[in-house]
Amino acid sequence: MLADLHFLVVDDFSGMRAVIGNLLKDLGYGKVTEAADGREALARLNHNDAVPPINFIITDLNMPQMDGLELLKTVRATREFRKMPVLIVTAEGKRDNILSVAQAGADGYIVKPFTSATLKEKIEKIVQKRSVPA
């Protein structure tokens, strides 16, 4: 099942996208696609003809163009994507931010910096809870 997960990693900092992508691959997860902001992420989702298709989003909260919260709200409001798991990754651990993303429907929240063990634990909990389709 790990190889069937296709992550969309969204962050305006290319170095962070690479770090998360490498962590995912090191943890044995399948395919990783990258996007620099929410708008690019939505474009990738709308042209999601990869095999396996993108079925899990990991996004930064603060980005230009369209931030992670806007992306999350758009995903939850779009019939084709509303059940897709979304994990928020950010440098801000403020209670208000956590409440905002939880209320908008995020499946999880990780504060940077984080370890591969933390990332793995969050993903496994989300997959178990959501039964992400392979």
mmCIF file with all atom_site columns, C-alpha atoms in Angstrom:
data_model
loop_
_atom_site.group_PDB
_atom_site.id
_atom_site.type_symbol
_atom_site.label_atom_id
_atom_site.label_alt_id
_atom_site.label_comp_id
_atom_site.label_asym_id
_atom_site.label_entity_id
_atom_site.label_seq_id
_atom_site.pdbx_PDB_ins_code
_atom_site.Cartn_x
_atom_site.Cartn_y
_atom_site.Cartn_z
_atom_site.occupancy
_atom_site.B_iso_or_equiv
_atom_site.pdbx_formal_charge
_atom_site.auth_seq_id
_atom_site.auth_comp_id
_atom_site.auth_asym_id
_atom_site.auth_atom_id
_atom_site.pdbx_PDB_model_num
ATOM 1   C CA . MET A 1 1   ? 0.000   0.000  0.000   1.00 0.00 ? 1   MET A CA 1
ATOM 2   C CA . LEU A 1 2   ? 2.884   2.410  0.676   1.00 0.00 ? 2   LEU A CA 1
ATOM 3   C CA . ALA A 1 3   ? 3.907   2.332  -2.961  1.00 0.00 ? 3   ALA A CA 1
ATOM 4   C CA . ASP A 1 4   ? 0.327   3.215  -3.942  1.00 0.00 ? 4   ASP A CA 1
ATOM 5   C CA . LEU A 1 5   ? 0.415   6.546  -2.113  1.00 0.00 ? 5   LEU A CA 1
ATOM 6   C CA . HIS A 1 6   ? 1.090   9.518  -4.360  1.00 0.00 ? 6   HIS A CA 1
ATOM 7   C CA . PHE A 1 7   ? 1.865   12.665 -2.405  1.00 0.00 ? 7   PHE A CA 1
ATOM 8   C CA . LEU A 1 8   ? 1.491   16.243 -3.583  1.00 0.00 ? 8   LEU A CA 1
ATOM 9   C CA . VAL A 1 9   ? 4.039   18.273 -1.592  1.00 0.00 ? 9   VAL A CA 1
ATOM 10  C CA . VAL A 1 10  ? 3.209   21.986 -1.648  1.00 0.00 ? 10  VAL A CA 1
ATOM 11  C CA . ASP A 1 11  ? 5.680   24.586 -0.342  1.00 0.00 ? 11  ASP A CA 1
ATOM 12  C CA . ASP A 1 12  ? 6.999   27.864 -1.732  1.00 0.00 ? 12  ASP A CA 1
ATOM 13  C CA . PHE A 1 13  ? 10.536  26.918 -0.666  1.00 0.00 ? 13  PHE A CA 1
ATOM 14  C CA . SER A 1 14  ? 11.990  24.371 -3.086  1.00 0.00 ? 14  SER A CA 1
ATOM 15  C CA . GLY A 1 15  ? 14.450  23.161 -0.455  1.00 0.00 ? 15  GLY A CA 1
ATOM 16  C CA . MET A 1 16  ? 11.622  22.188 1.885   1.00 0.00 ? 16  MET A CA 1
ATOM 17  C CA . ARG A 1 17  ? 9.779   20.401 -0.928  1.00 0.00 ? 17  ARG A CA 1
ATOM 18  C CA . ALA A 1 18  ? 12.956  18.418 -1.599  1.00 0.00 ? 18  ALA A CA 1
ATOM 19  C CA . VAL A 1 19  ? 13.432  17.601 2.103   1.00 0.00 ? 19  VAL A CA 1
ATOM 20  C CA . ILE A 1 20  ? 9.867   16.343 2.493   1.00 0.00 ? 20  ILE A CA 1
ATOM 21  C CA . GLY A 1 21  ? 10.042  14.429 -0.792  1.00 0.00 ? 21  GLY A CA 1
ATOM 22  C CA . ASN A 1 22  ? 13.284  12.737 0.237   1.00 0.00 ? 22  ASN A CA 1
ATOM 23  C CA . LEU A 1 23  ? 11.868  11.862 3.665   1.00 0.00 ? 23  LEU A CA 1
ATOM 24  C CA . LEU A 1 24  ? 8.824   10.289 2.027   1.00 0.00 ? 24  LEU A CA 1
ATOM 25  C CA . LYS A 1 25  ? 10.948  8.232  -0.334  1.00 0.00 ? 25  LYS A CA 1
ATOM 26  C CA . ASP A 1 26  ? 13.286  7.182  2.495   1.00 0.00 ? 26  ASP A CA 1
ATOM 27  C CA . LEU A 1 27  ? 10.239  6.057  4.472   1.00 0.00 ? 27  LEU A CA 1
ATOM 28  C CA . GLY A 1 28  ? 9.215   3.822  1.580   1.00 0.00 ? 28  GLY A CA 1
ATOM 29  C CA . TYR A 1 29  ? 6.299   5.853  0.300   1.00 0.00 ? 29  TYR A CA 1
ATOM 30  C CA . GLY A 1 30  ? 5.484   5.847  -3.383  1.00 0.00 ? 30  GLY A CA 1
ATOM 31  C CA . LYS A 1 31  ? 5.404   8.750  -5.742  1.00 0.00 ? 31  LYS A CA 1
ATOM 32  C CA . VAL A 1 32  ? 5.908   12.455 -4.948  1.00 0.00 ? 32  VAL A CA 1
ATOM 33  C CA . THR A 1 33  ? 4.788   15.429 -7.049  1.00 0.00 ? 33  THR A CA 1
ATOM 34  C CA . GLU A 1 34  ? 5.689   19.001 -6.096  1.00 0.00 ? 34  GLU A CA 1
ATOM 35  C CA . ALA A 1 35  ? 3.939   22.382 -6.310  1.00 0.00 ? 35  ALA A CA 1
ATOM 36  C CA . ALA A 1 36  ? 5.189   25.839 -5.258  1.00 0.00 ? 36  ALA A CA 1
ATOM 37  C CA . ASP A 1 37  ? 1.840   27.188 -4.002  1.00 0.00 ? 37  ASP A CA 1
ATOM 38  C CA . GLY A 1 38  ? -1.850  26.423 -3.753  1.00 0.00 ? 38  GLY A CA 1
ATOM 39  C CA . ARG A 1 39  ? -2.649  27.530 -7.295  1.00 0.00 ? 39  ARG A CA 1
ATOM 40  C CA . GLU A 1 40  ? -0.037  25.228 -8.780  1.00 0.00 ? 40  GLU A CA 1
ATOM 41  C CA . ALA A 1 41  ? -1.257  22.436 -6.490  1.00 0.00 ? 41  ALA A CA 1
ATOM 42  C CA . LEU A 1 42  ? -4.825  22.813 -7.756  1.00 0.00 ? 42  LEU A CA 1
ATOM 43  C CA . ALA A 1 43  ? -3.592  22.767 -11.348 1.00 0.00 ? 43  ALA A CA 1
ATOM 44  C CA . ARG A 1 44  ? -1.736  19.507 -10.639 1.00 0.00 ? 44  ARG A CA 1
ATOM 45  C CA . LEU A 1 45  ? -4.839  18.016 -8.976  1.00 0.00 ? 45  LEU A CA 1
ATOM 46  C CA . ASN A 1 46  ? -7.048  19.034 -11.889 1.00 0.00 ? 46  ASN A CA 1
ATOM 47  C CA . HIS A 1 47  ? -4.657  17.356 -14.343 1.00 0.00 ? 47  HIS A CA 1
ATOM 48  C CA . ASN A 1 48  ? -4.127  14.313 -12.144 1.00 0.00 ? 48  ASN A CA 1
ATOM 49  C CA . ASP A 1 49  ? -3.514  11.613 -14.731 1.00 0.00 ? 49  ASP A CA 1
ATOM 50  C CA . ALA A 1 50  ? -0.523  10.064 -12.965 1.00 0.00 ? 50  ALA A CA 1
ATOM 51  C CA . VAL A 1 51  ? -0.482  6.400  -11.963 1.00 0.00 ? 51  VAL A CA 1
ATOM 52  C CA . PRO A 1 52  ? -1.194  6.090  -9.142  1.00 0.00 ? 52  PRO A CA 1
ATOM 53  C CA . PRO A 1 53  ? -3.146  9.361  -9.024  1.00 0.00 ? 53  PRO A CA 1
ATOM 54  C CA . ILE A 1 54  ? -2.319  11.938 -6.363  1.00 0.00 ? 54  ILE A CA 1
ATOM 55  C CA . ASN A 1 55  ? -4.172  10.834 -3.241  1.00 0.00 ? 55  ASN A CA 1
ATOM 56  C CA . PHE A 1 56  ? -2.504  12.694 -0.342  1.00 0.00 ? 56  PHE A CA 1
ATOM 57  C CA . ILE A 1 57  ? -1.563  16.385 0.085   1.00 0.00 ? 57  ILE A CA 1
ATOM 58  C CA . ILE A 1 58  ? 1.188   17.714 2.350   1.00 0.00 ? 58  ILE A CA 1
ATOM 59  C CA . THR A 1 59  ? 1.160   21.508 2.281   1.00 0.00 ? 59  THR A CA 1
ATOM 60  C CA . ASP A 1 60  ? 2.872   24.425 3.922   1.00 0.00 ? 60  ASP A CA 1
ATOM 61  C CA . LEU A 1 61  ? 0.548   26.928 5.572   1.00 0.00 ? 61  LEU A CA 1
ATOM 62  C CA . ASN A 1 62  ? 2.200   30.215 4.548   1.00 0.00 ? 62  ASN A CA 1
ATOM 63  C CA . MET A 1 63  ? 2.785   30.677 0.811   1.00 0.00 ? 63  MET A CA 1
ATOM 64  C CA . PRO A 1 64  ? 2.257   33.440 -1.736  1.00 0.00 ? 64  PRO A CA 1
ATOM 65  C CA . GLN A 1 65  ? -0.487  33.279 -4.402  1.00 0.00 ? 65  GLN A CA 1
ATOM 66  C CA . MET A 1 66  ? -2.635  30.780 -2.495  1.00 0.00 ? 66  MET A CA 1
ATOM 67  C CA . ASP A 1 67  ? -1.688  29.672 1.010   1.00 0.00 ? 67  ASP A CA 1
ATOM 68  C CA . GLY A 1 68  ? -2.234  26.283 2.587   1.00 0.00 ? 68  GLY A CA 1
ATOM 69  C CA . LEU A 1 69  ? -5.457  27.256 4.351   1.00 0.00 ? 69  LEU A CA 1
ATOM 70  C CA . GLU A 1 70  ? -7.002  28.511 1.093   1.00 0.00 ? 70  GLU A CA 1
ATOM 71  C CA . LEU A 1 71  ? -5.836  25.333 -0.656  1.00 0.00 ? 71  LEU A CA 1
ATOM 72  C CA . LEU A 1 72  ? -7.355  23.199 2.105   1.00 0.00 ? 72  LEU A CA 1
ATOM 73  C CA . LYS A 1 73  ? -10.687 25.036 1.927   1.00 0.00 ? 73  LYS A CA 1
ATOM 74  C CA . THR A 1 74  ? -10.757 24.709 -1.875  1.00 0.00 ? 74  THR A CA 1
ATOM 75  C CA . VAL A 1 75  ? -9.942  20.993 -1.710  1.00 0.00 ? 75  VAL A CA 1
ATOM 76  C CA . ARG A 1 76  ? -12.686 20.404 0.859   1.00 0.00 ? 76  ARG A CA 1
ATOM 77  C CA . ALA A 1 77  ? -15.183 22.350 -1.294  1.00 0.00 ? 77  ALA A CA 1
ATOM 78  C CA . THR A 1 78  ? -14.369 20.409 -4.471  1.00 0.00 ? 78  THR A CA 1
ATOM 79  C CA . ARG A 1 79  ? -16.348 17.205 -4.924  1.00 0.00 ? 79  ARG A CA 1
ATOM 80  C CA . GLU A 1 80  ? -13.511 15.276 -6.608  1.00 0.00 ? 80  GLU A CA 1
ATOM 81  C CA . PHE A 1 81  ? -10.962 16.111 -3.885  1.00 0.00 ? 81  PHE A CA 1
ATOM 82  C CA . ARG A 1 82  ? -12.937 16.659 -0.674  1.00 0.00 ? 82  ARG A CA 1
ATOM 83  C CA . LYS A 1 83  ? -12.035 13.276 0.827   1.00 0.00 ? 83  LYS A CA 1
ATOM 84  C CA . MET A 1 84  ? -8.325  13.557 -0.004  1.00 0.00 ? 84  MET A CA 1
ATOM 85  C CA . PRO A 1 85  ? -6.151  13.626 3.137   1.00 0.00 ? 85  PRO A CA 1
ATOM 86  C CA . VAL A 1 86  ? -4.406  16.941 3.816   1.00 0.00 ? 86  VAL A CA 1
ATOM 87  C CA . LEU A 1 87  ? -1.482  17.287 6.224   1.00 0.00 ? 87  LEU A CA 1
ATOM 88  C CA . ILE A 1 88  ? -0.418  20.849 7.086   1.00 0.00 ? 88  ILE A CA 1
ATOM 89  C CA . VAL A 1 89  ? 3.291   21.534 7.679   1.00 0.00 ? 89  VAL A CA 1
ATOM 90  C CA . THR A 1 90  ? 4.333   24.928 9.037   1.00 0.00 ? 90  THR A CA 1
ATOM 91  C CA . ALA A 1 91  ? 6.834   26.796 11.152  1.00 0.00 ? 91  ALA A CA 1
ATOM 92  C CA . GLU A 1 92  ? 3.988   28.344 13.161  1.00 0.00 ? 92  GLU A CA 1
ATOM 93  C CA . GLY A 1 93  ? 2.706   26.427 16.141  1.00 0.00 ? 93  GLY A CA 1
ATOM 94  C CA . LYS A 1 94  ? 0.187   29.055 17.263  1.00 0.00 ? 94  LYS A CA 1
ATOM 95  C CA . ARG A 1 95  ? -3.017  27.712 18.727  1.00 0.00 ? 95  ARG A CA 1
ATOM 96  C CA . ASP A 1 96  ? -5.137  29.914 16.431  1.00 0.00 ? 96  ASP A CA 1
ATOM 97  C CA . ASN A 1 97  ? -3.467  28.452 13.330  1.00 0.00 ? 97  ASN A CA 1
ATOM 98  C CA . ILE A 1 98  ? -4.019  24.913 14.556  1.00 0.00 ? 98  ILE A CA 1
ATOM 99  C CA . LEU A 1 99  ? -7.691  25.647 15.244  1.00 0.00 ? 99  LEU A CA 1
ATOM 100 C CA . SER A 1 100 ? -8.155  27.313 11.838  1.00 0.00 ? 100 SER A CA 1
ATOM 101 C CA . VAL A 1 101 ? -6.779  24.366 9.875   1.00 0.00 ? 101 VAL A CA 1
ATOM 102 C CA . ALA A 1 102 ? -8.636  21.846 12.036  1.00 0.00 ? 102 ALA A CA 1
ATOM 103 C CA . GLN A 1 103 ? -11.926 23.694 11.490  1.00 0.00 ? 103 GLN A CA 1
ATOM 104 C CA . ALA A 1 104 ? -11.218 23.834 7.745   1.00 0.00 ? 104 ALA A CA 1
ATOM 105 C CA . GLY A 1 105 ? -10.842 20.049 7.669   1.00 0.00 ? 105 GLY A CA 1
ATOM 106 C CA . ALA A 1 106 ? -7.112  19.310 7.880   1.00 0.00 ? 106 ALA A CA 1
ATOM 107 C CA . ASP A 1 107 ? -6.284  15.730 8.780   1.00 0.00 ? 107 ASP A CA 1
ATOM 108 C CA . GLY A 1 108 ? -3.142  16.691 10.669  1.00 0.00 ? 108 GLY A CA 1
ATOM 109 C CA . TYR A 1 109 ? -0.638  19.394 11.503  1.00 0.00 ? 109 TYR A CA 1
ATOM 110 C CA . ILE A 1 110 ? 3.150   19.227 11.914  1.00 0.00 ? 110 ILE A CA 1
ATOM 111 C CA . VAL A 1 111 ? 5.350   22.071 13.170  1.00 0.00 ? 111 VAL A CA 1
ATOM 112 C CA . LYS A 1 112 ? 8.756   22.508 11.484  1.00 0.00 ? 112 LYS A CA 1
ATOM 113 C CA . PRO A 1 113 ? 11.339  21.305 12.117  1.00 0.00 ? 113 PRO A CA 1
ATOM 114 C CA . PHE A 1 114 ? 10.168  17.711 12.415  1.00 0.00 ? 114 PHE A CA 1
ATOM 115 C CA . THR A 1 115 ? 11.719  14.264 12.209  1.00 0.00 ? 115 THR A CA 1
ATOM 116 C CA . SER A 1 116 ? 11.039  11.505 9.725   1.00 0.00 ? 116 SER A CA 1
ATOM 117 C CA . ALA A 1 117 ? 9.523   9.518  12.595  1.00 0.00 ? 117 ALA A CA 1
ATOM 118 C CA . THR A 1 118 ? 7.000   12.305 13.249  1.00 0.00 ? 118 THR A CA 1
ATOM 119 C CA . LEU A 1 119 ? 6.116   12.511 9.552   1.00 0.00 ? 119 LEU A CA 1
ATOM 120 C CA . LYS A 1 120 ? 5.700   8.739  9.332   1.00 0.00 ? 120 LYS A CA 1
ATOM 121 C CA . GLU A 1 121 ? 3.521   8.636  12.453  1.00 0.00 ? 121 GLU A CA 1
ATOM 122 C CA . LYS A 1 122 ? 1.211   11.393 11.176  1.00 0.00 ? 122 LYS A CA 1
ATOM 123 C CA . ILE A 1 123 ? 0.851   9.821  7.738   1.00 0.00 ? 123 ILE A CA 1
ATOM 124 C CA . GLU A 1 124 ? 0.137   6.363  9.189   1.00 0.00 ? 124 GLU A CA 1
ATOM 125 C CA . LYS A 1 125 ? -2.544  7.771  11.519  1.00 0.00 ? 125 LYS A CA 1
ATOM 126 C CA . ILE A 1 126 ? -4.178  9.645  8.656   1.00 0.00 ? 126 ILE A CA 1
ATOM 127 C CA . VAL A 1 127 ? -4.083  6.632  6.329   1.00 0.00 ? 127 VAL A CA 1
ATOM 128 C CA . GLN A 1 128 ? -5.553  4.410  9.026   1.00 0.00 ? 128 GLN A CA 1
ATOM 129 C CA . LYS A 1 129 ? -8.269  6.945  9.870   1.00 0.00 ? 129 LYS A CA 1
ATOM 130 C CA . ARG A 1 130 ? -9.129  7.772  6.269   1.00 0.00 ? 130 ARG A CA 1
ATOM 131 C CA . SER A 1 131 ? -8.440  4.394  4.669   1.00 0.00 ? 131 SER A CA 1
ATOM 132 C CA . VAL A 1 132 ? -6.761  6.189  1.767   1.00 0.00 ? 132 VAL A CA 1
ATOM 133 C CA . PRO A 1 133 ? -7.638  4.379  -1.436  1.00 0.00 ? 133 PRO A CA 1
ATOM 134 C CA . ALA A 1 134 ? -4.717  2.711  -3.157  1.00 0.00 ? 134 ALA A CA 1
#
